[in-house]
């Protein structure tokens, strides 16, 4: 099979690897669509990555024993390799599992652990079925496109009475717009990219503010009768944006962090949390039992077509990375077979 790799700075290569083989309750899925996430950051910095892709949808093509799926089933390929037996996995919060499989040790090689490839190998219980009326491309949105922010908004119970601040309107932030609009919430966005700002406005966001505006917090308060937003979700992973979420949210409001960050955010517990009464949570994807709710958003939201900005062959993966690096794309979906 063919697997995409990052072999150097702004350099994509395609290598041939052995086809993965089913074993136990792990099955082989032919990837028909895979969505890009933050892989482009490794592409621009030159960090070598041998196995790419963690968002995918496809068709089961090989099983070793009877499982919850069978050959021919169309499925979403959920991320990670959790144990499947701990309390977190059983409850549906598998993404937080502390006992993940070592894929290479289990399989004997890395082949089959990515989704920018012809095939992937996955435990059958991580392969929820795709409804008949949903395309493979749209089904991939059940992971980070719609799924990441769905889990965040669910965690802070966003509803139609809320004004929501969304910081970072990249692919995940635009997905947060889809989810917030589906809940009939009012939305204020924050984003520096002109392309993404316009896409957010096209999706029905009331206003998109520039994060570099020194008066941004005051502008948010002016838009919310002086109180601040009811809820905020950061999808950027930027410390300044995380800080804005805390500062611009009203007393007794709710904040959720979805964007990955390796930098330190300073929080003064008394001022920021105790005396404001804030609820601040982190969220990584969604509970497995909510898959049907996520799929309902994908099936019914009129904004999904705007969330998927490009569908491209995997042979154009380098072009796709360049689009994301310029901030001129939302979710980009590739076909590994083209």
Coordinates of C-alpha atoms in Angstrom, one line a residue, residues 16-311:
X16 CA 5.2 1.7 -0.2
X17 CA 4.5 -0.4 2.9
X18 CA 3.1 -3.9 3.4
X19 CA -0.7 -4.1 3.6
X20 CA -1.9 -4.4 7.2
X21 CA -3.5 -7.8 8.1
X22 CA -6.5 -8.3 10.4
X23 CA -5.9 -10.0 13.7
X24 CA -8.1 -10.7 16.7
X25 CA -10.9 -8.1 16.7
X26 CA -8.7 -5.6 14.7
X27 CA -9.9 -5.1 11.1
X28 CA -8.5 -3.6 8.0
X29 CA -10.3 -0.6 6.5
X30 CA -9.8 0.8 3.0
X31 CA -9.5 4.5 3.5
X32 CA -11.8 6.4 1.1
X33 CA -11.4 9.8 2.6
X34 CA -9.1 11.4 5.2
X35 CA -9.2 14.9 6.6
X36 CA -6.2 17.1 7.3
X37 CA -5.5 18.4 10.8
X38 CA -2.3 20.1 12.0
X39 CA 0.1 17.9 10.0
X40 CA 1.0 20.9 7.9
X41 CA 2.9 22.4 10.9
X42 CA 5.4 19.5 10.7
X43 CA 5.5 20.0 6.9
X44 CA 6.5 23.7 7.3
X45 CA 9.1 23.2 10.0
X46 CA 10.6 20.1 8.4
X47 CA 9.9 17.7 11.3
X48 CA 10.0 14.2 9.7
X49 CA 6.8 12.2 10.2
X50 CA 6.8 8.6 8.8
X51 CA 3.1 7.9 9.3
X52 CA 0.5 10.6 8.7
X53 CA -3.2 10.9 9.2
X54 CA -5.6 10.3 12.1
X55 CA -8.9 11.2 10.6
X56 CA -10.5 8.8 8.2
X57 CA -13.6 7.1 6.8
X58 CA -13.7 4.0 4.6
X59 CA -14.9 0.5 4.0
X60 CA -14.1 -2.7 6.0
X61 CA -12.2 -5.0 3.7
X62 CA -10.8 -7.7 6.0
X63 CA -11.6 -9.3 9.3
X64 CA -10.0 -12.1 11.3
X65 CA -13.1 -13.1 13.3
X66 CA -16.7 -12.1 13.7
X67 CA -16.9 -8.6 15.2
X68 CA -19.3 -5.6 15.5
X69 CA -18.4 -4.8 11.8
X70 CA -18.2 -7.0 8.7
X71 CA -16.6 -6.8 5.3
X72 CA -18.4 -4.1 3.2
X73 CA -19.4 -1.9 6.2
X74 CA -18.8 1.8 5.7
X75 CA -17.2 3.2 8.8
X76 CA -15.6 6.2 10.5
X77 CA -12.1 5.5 11.8
X78 CA -12.0 7.0 15.3
X79 CA -8.5 8.1 16.6
X80 CA -6.1 6.5 19.0
X81 CA -5.5 2.9 20.1
X82 CA -7.1 2.7 23.5
X83 CA -7.2 -0.6 25.5
X84 CA -11.0 -1.0 25.2
X85 CA -11.3 -2.5 28.7
X86 CA -10.6 0.2 31.3
X87 CA -13.3 2.3 33.0
X88 CA -12.7 5.3 30.6
X89 CA -13.0 3.1 27.5
X90 CA -16.1 1.3 28.7
X91 CA -17.8 4.6 29.6
X92 CA -17.1 6.0 26.1
X93 CA -14.3 8.4 27.1
X94 CA -11.8 6.1 25.3
X95 CA -9.8 9.1 24.0
X96 CA -8.6 9.7 27.6
X97 CA -7.4 6.0 28.0
X98 CA -4.1 5.7 29.9
X99 CA -3.4 2.2 28.6
X100 CA -3.1 2.7 24.8
X101 CA -1.7 -0.1 22.7
X102 CA 1.8 0.3 21.3
X103 CA 0.7 -0.2 17.7
X104 CA 4.1 -1.2 16.4
X105 CA 4.6 -3.7 19.1
X106 CA 1.1 -5.2 18.6
X107 CA 1.2 -5.3 14.8
X108 CA 4.9 -5.9 14.3
X109 CA 5.3 -2.7 12.2
X110 CA 3.9 0.8 11.9
X111 CA 2.2 0.0 8.6
X112 CA -1.5 0.6 8.9
X113 CA -1.4 3.1 11.8
X114 CA -2.2 6.2 9.6
X115 CA -5.0 7.4 7.4
X116 CA -3.1 9.2 4.7
X117 CA -2.7 5.7 3.3
X118 CA -4.6 3.1 1.3
X119 CA -5.4 1.0 4.4
X120 CA -5.5 1.3 8.1
X121 CA -5.8 -1.3 10.9
X122 CA -8.2 -0.6 13.8
X123 CA -10.0 -2.3 16.7
X124 CA -13.6 -2.9 15.5
X125 CA -15.2 -1.1 18.4
X126 CA -13.6 2.2 17.1
X127 CA -15.4 1.9 13.8
X128 CA -18.9 3.3 14.0
X129 CA -21.0 2.8 10.9
X130 CA -21.7 5.7 8.5
X131 CA -25.4 6.4 7.6
X132 CA -26.3 5.6 4.0
X133 CA -27.0 9.3 3.2
X134 CA -23.5 10.5 4.4
X135 CA -20.6 10.6 2.0
X136 CA -17.1 9.4 3.1
X137 CA -15.8 13.0 2.9
X138 CA -18.6 14.3 5.2
X139 CA -18.2 11.3 7.5
X140 CA -14.6 12.4 8.3
X141 CA -16.0 15.5 10.0
X142 CA -17.1 13.2 12.8
X143 CA -13.6 13.4 14.1
X144 CA -11.9 16.8 14.4
X145 CA -14.0 18.8 11.9
X146 CA -17.3 18.6 13.9
X147 CA -16.3 16.2 16.6
X148 CA -13.7 18.2 18.5
X149 CA -15.8 21.2 19.1
X150 CA -19.0 19.1 19.6
X151 CA -17.3 17.6 22.7
X152 CA -16.3 21.1 23.9
X153 CA -19.7 22.7 23.5
X154 CA -21.4 19.6 25.0
X155 CA -19.1 19.9 28.0
X156 CA -20.2 23.5 28.8
X157 CA -23.8 22.9 27.7
X158 CA -24.0 25.7 25.0
X159 CA -27.6 26.4 24.1
X160 CA -29.8 28.9 22.2
X161 CA -29.8 31.4 25.0
X162 CA -26.0 31.8 24.9
X163 CA -23.6 34.2 23.2
X164 CA -20.5 32.2 22.4
X165 CA -17.0 33.5 21.8
X166 CA -15.0 31.3 19.4
X167 CA -11.3 32.1 19.2
X168 CA -9.3 30.7 16.3
X169 CA -11.4 30.1 13.2
X170 CA -9.2 27.5 11.5
X171 CA -10.7 24.1 10.6
X172 CA -11.6 23.2 14.2
X173 CA -13.0 26.7 14.9
X174 CA -15.1 26.7 11.8
X175 CA -16.4 23.4 12.9
X176 CA -17.3 25.1 16.2
X177 CA -19.4 27.5 14.2
X178 CA -21.3 24.6 12.7
X179 CA -22.0 23.2 16.2
X180 CA -22.9 26.5 17.8
X181 CA -25.2 27.4 15.0
X182 CA -26.8 24.0 15.2
X183 CA -27.6 24.9 18.8
X184 CA -28.9 28.3 17.7
X185 CA -26.4 30.2 19.8
X186 CA -25.2 33.7 19.0
X187 CA -21.5 33.7 17.9
X188 CA -18.7 36.2 18.1
X189 CA -15.5 35.1 16.4
X190 CA -11.8 36.0 16.7
X191 CA -9.5 35.3 13.8
X192 CA -6.6 37.2 12.0
X193 CA -6.9 35.4 8.6
X194 CA -8.9 37.3 6.0
X195 CA -10.0 34.1 4.2
X196 CA -11.2 32.4 7.4
X197 CA -12.9 35.6 8.6
X198 CA -14.9 35.7 5.4
X199 CA -15.8 32.0 5.6
X200 CA -17.0 32.5 9.2
X201 CA -19.2 35.4 8.1
X202 CA -20.6 33.3 5.3
X203 CA -21.5 30.7 7.9
X204 CA -23.5 33.2 9.9
X205 CA -21.2 34.5 12.5
X206 CA -22.4 38.0 13.7
X207 CA -18.9 39.6 13.9
X208 CA -15.3 38.5 13.6
X209 CA -12.8 40.5 15.6
X210 CA -9.0 40.9 15.0
X211 CA -7.0 39.3 17.9
X212 CA -4.4 42.1 17.5
X213 CA -6.9 44.8 18.3
X214 CA -5.9 46.2 21.7
X215 CA -9.5 47.1 22.4
X216 CA -10.9 43.6 21.6
X217 CA -12.1 42.8 25.2
X218 CA -13.9 46.1 25.3
X219 CA -15.5 45.5 21.9
X220 CA -16.7 42.1 23.1
X221 CA -18.2 43.7 26.2
X222 CA -19.9 46.4 24.0
X223 CA -21.5 43.5 22.1
X224 CA -22.8 41.9 25.2
X225 CA -24.3 44.7 27.2
X226 CA -21.1 45.2 29.2
X227 CA -21.2 41.7 30.8
X228 CA -19.1 39.5 28.5
X229 CA -20.0 36.4 26.6
X230 CA -21.8 33.5 28.3
X231 CA -19.4 30.9 26.9
X232 CA -16.1 30.8 25.2
X233 CA -14.3 28.0 23.3
X234 CA -10.7 28.3 22.2
X235 CA -9.8 26.4 19.1
X236 CA -6.4 28.1 18.4
X237 CA -4.2 26.7 21.2
X238 CA -2.8 30.3 21.4
X239 CA -2.2 31.6 25.0
X240 CA -3.4 35.1 24.1
X241 CA -6.6 33.6 22.8
X242 CA -7.0 31.4 25.9
X243 CA -6.5 34.4 28.1
X244 CA -9.1 36.4 26.1
X245 CA -11.6 33.5 26.7
X246 CA -11.2 33.9 30.4
X247 CA -11.2 37.7 30.5
X248 CA -14.1 38.2 28.0
X249 CA -16.5 35.6 29.6
X250 CA -19.0 37.0 32.1
X251 CA -19.2 36.1 35.7
X252 CA -20.6 32.5 36.2
X253 CA -19.8 31.9 32.6
X254 CA -18.2 28.8 31.0
X255 CA -15.0 28.3 29.1
X256 CA -13.7 25.3 27.3
X257 CA -10.2 24.7 25.8
X258 CA -10.1 22.6 22.6
X259 CA -7.1 23.9 20.8
X260 CA -3.8 22.0 21.6
X261 CA -1.2 24.2 23.3
X262 CA 2.3 23.5 24.6
X263 CA 2.7 26.9 26.1
X264 CA 1.9 28.0 29.7
X265 CA -1.3 30.0 30.4
X266 CA -1.2 32.0 33.6
X267 CA -4.4 31.8 35.6
X268 CA -4.8 33.7 38.9
X269 CA -7.2 31.3 40.7
X270 CA -8.8 33.9 43.0
X271 CA -9.4 36.6 40.4
X272 CA -10.1 34.5 37.3
X273 CA -12.0 31.6 38.8
X274 CA -13.2 31.9 42.3
X275 CA -14.3 35.5 42.3
X276 CA -15.7 35.2 38.7
X277 CA -17.3 31.8 39.4
X278 CA -16.0 30.5 36.0
X279 CA -16.3 26.9 34.9
X280 CA -13.2 26.1 32.9
X281 CA -12.7 22.7 31.3
X282 CA -10.6 21.0 28.7
X283 CA -12.1 18.8 26.1
X284 CA -10.6 16.3 23.7
X285 CA -13.1 15.0 21.2
X286 CA -16.4 13.6 22.5
X287 CA -17.8 10.6 24.4
X288 CA -18.2 7.6 22.0
X289 CA -21.9 7.3 23.0
X290 CA -22.5 10.7 21.4
X291 CA -21.5 9.6 17.9
X292 CA -25.1 9.6 16.8
X293 CA -25.5 13.2 17.9
X294 CA -22.3 14.2 16.0
X295 CA -23.6 12.4 12.9
X296 CA -27.0 14.2 13.3
X297 CA -25.1 17.6 13.0
X298 CA -23.3 16.3 9.9
X299 CA -26.5 15.1 8.3
X300 CA -28.7 18.1 9.1
X301 CA -26.4 21.2 9.2
X302 CA -26.5 23.3 6.0
X303 CA -23.0 24.5 6.9
X304 CA -21.1 21.2 6.3
X305 CA -20.5 22.1 2.7
X306 CA -18.8 25.3 3.8
X307 CA -16.7 23.5 6.5
X308 CA -15.2 21.3 3.8
X309 CA -13.4 23.8 1.6
X310 CA -11.4 21.4 -0.6
X311 CA -11.5 17.8 -1.7

